C-alpha positions in Angstrom: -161.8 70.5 34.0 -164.7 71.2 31.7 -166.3 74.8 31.9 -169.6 73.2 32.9 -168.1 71.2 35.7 -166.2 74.6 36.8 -169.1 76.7 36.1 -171.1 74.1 38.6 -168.6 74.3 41.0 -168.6 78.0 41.0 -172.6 78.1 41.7 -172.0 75.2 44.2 -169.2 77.2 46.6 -169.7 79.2 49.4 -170.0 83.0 49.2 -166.9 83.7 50.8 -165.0 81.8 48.1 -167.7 82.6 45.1 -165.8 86.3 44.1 -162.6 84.5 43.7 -163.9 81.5 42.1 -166.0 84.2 39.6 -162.8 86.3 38.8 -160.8 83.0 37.8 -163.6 81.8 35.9 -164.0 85.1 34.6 -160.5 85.4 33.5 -160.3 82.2 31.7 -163.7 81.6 29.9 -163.7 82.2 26.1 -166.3 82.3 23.8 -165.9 79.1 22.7 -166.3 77.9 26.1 -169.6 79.9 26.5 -170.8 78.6 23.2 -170.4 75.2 24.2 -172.1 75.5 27.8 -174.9 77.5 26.4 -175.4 74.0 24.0 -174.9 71.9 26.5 -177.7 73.7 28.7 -180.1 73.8 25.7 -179.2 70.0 25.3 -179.4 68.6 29.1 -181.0 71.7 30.9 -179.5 72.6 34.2 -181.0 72.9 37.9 -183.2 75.7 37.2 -184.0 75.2 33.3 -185.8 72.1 31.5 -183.7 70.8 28.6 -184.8 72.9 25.1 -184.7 70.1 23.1 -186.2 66.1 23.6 -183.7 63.3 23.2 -185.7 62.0 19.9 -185.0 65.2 18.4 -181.4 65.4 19.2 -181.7 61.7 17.4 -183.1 63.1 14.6 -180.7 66.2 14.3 -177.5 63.3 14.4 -179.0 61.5 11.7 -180.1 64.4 9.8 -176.7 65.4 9.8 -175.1 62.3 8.0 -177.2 63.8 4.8 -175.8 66.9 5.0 -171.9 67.5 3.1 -169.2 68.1 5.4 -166.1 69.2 4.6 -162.3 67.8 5.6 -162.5 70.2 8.4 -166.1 69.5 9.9 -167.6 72.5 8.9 -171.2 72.1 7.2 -171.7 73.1 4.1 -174.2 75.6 3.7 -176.1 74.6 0.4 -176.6 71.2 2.1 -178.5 72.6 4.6 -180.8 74.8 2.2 -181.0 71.1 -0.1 -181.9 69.1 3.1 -184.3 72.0 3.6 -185.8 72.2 0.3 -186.5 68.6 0.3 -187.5 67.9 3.9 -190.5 70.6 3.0 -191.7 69.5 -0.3 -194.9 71.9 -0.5 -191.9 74.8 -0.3 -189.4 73.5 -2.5 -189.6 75.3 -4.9 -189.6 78.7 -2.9 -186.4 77.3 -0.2 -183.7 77.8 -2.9 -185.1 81.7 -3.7 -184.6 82.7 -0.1 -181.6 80.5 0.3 -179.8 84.1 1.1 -181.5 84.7 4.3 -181.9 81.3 6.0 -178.0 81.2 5.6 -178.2 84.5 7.2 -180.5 83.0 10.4 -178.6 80.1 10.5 -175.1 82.1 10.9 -176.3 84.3 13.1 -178.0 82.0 15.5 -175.1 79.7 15.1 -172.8 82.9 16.8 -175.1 83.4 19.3 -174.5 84.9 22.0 -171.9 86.5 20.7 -171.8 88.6 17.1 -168.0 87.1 16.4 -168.8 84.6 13.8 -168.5 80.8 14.1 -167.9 78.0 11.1 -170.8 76.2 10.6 -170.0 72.9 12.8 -171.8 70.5 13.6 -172.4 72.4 17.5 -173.0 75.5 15.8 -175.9 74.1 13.7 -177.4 72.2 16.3 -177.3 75.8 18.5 -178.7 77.5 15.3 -181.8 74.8 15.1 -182.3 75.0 18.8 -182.2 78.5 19.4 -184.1 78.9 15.6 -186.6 76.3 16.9 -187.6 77.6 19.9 -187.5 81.3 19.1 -190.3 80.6 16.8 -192.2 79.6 20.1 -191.5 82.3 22.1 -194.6 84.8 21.7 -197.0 82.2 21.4 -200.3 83.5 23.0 -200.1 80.5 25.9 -196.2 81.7 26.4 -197.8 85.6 26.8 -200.6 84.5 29.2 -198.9 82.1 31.4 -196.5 85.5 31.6 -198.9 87.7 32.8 -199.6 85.0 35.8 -196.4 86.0 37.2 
């Protein structure tokens, strides 16, 4: 059974059942597992949270990533990303290759995320690292901080 489909089922039992259920599940996630149902939320949302990302995007993300050089085992090279980068902005091109360093470094460690074990660069991990990258920018926008002080 997948770990969304058992994670659902958990939040779906009854409460005399939901400690047990919790300890198994508890007992048998990995990270991995994590990893993959946080993208899978961000992706398709969930009953409480809109999905983080449109269906034209996601699109866009697969197609992007038949530009990008992957190696024999499916991880991503990192100095296709900066390239695709570099020329996907061309007002910036020129300054994309000088910090090369440190959007390596975002990417990685968004691509870990939630955890600080690191992950190769597959083709989930990027698309966690774009998501989480994406929206994080969006986070402390002025509408996000007013609509929070409605609460």
């Amino acid at each position: 059974m997948a770990i969304s489909e058992r994670w659902r089922k958990f939040w779906q039992s009854d409460s005399t059942r939901a400690a047990v259920q919790f300890e198994h599940w508890n007992e048998h996630i990995t990270q991995d597992d994590i990893r993959v149902l946080f993208l899978t939320t961000l992706k398709e949302g969930n009953n409480v949270l809109v999905p983080a990302i449109t269906s034209t995007e996601l699109e866009y993300f697969q197609t992007t990533l038949g530009s990008l050089d992957v190696a024999a085992d499916g991880q991503i090279q990192m100095a296709s990303i900066v390239r695709f980068l570099a020329q996907a902005h061309g007002s910036r091109t020129d300054l994309i290759p000088s910090v090369a360093s440190t959007i390596e470094t975002l990417i990685a460690s968004h691509a870990h995320f939630p955890f600080s074990a690191p992950v190769g660069m597959s083709k989930d991990a990027l698309c966690r690292a774009i998501i989480l990258g994406k929206r994080s920018a969006n986070v402390l926008t002025q509408d996000d901080l007013r609509s929070s002080t409605q609460l």
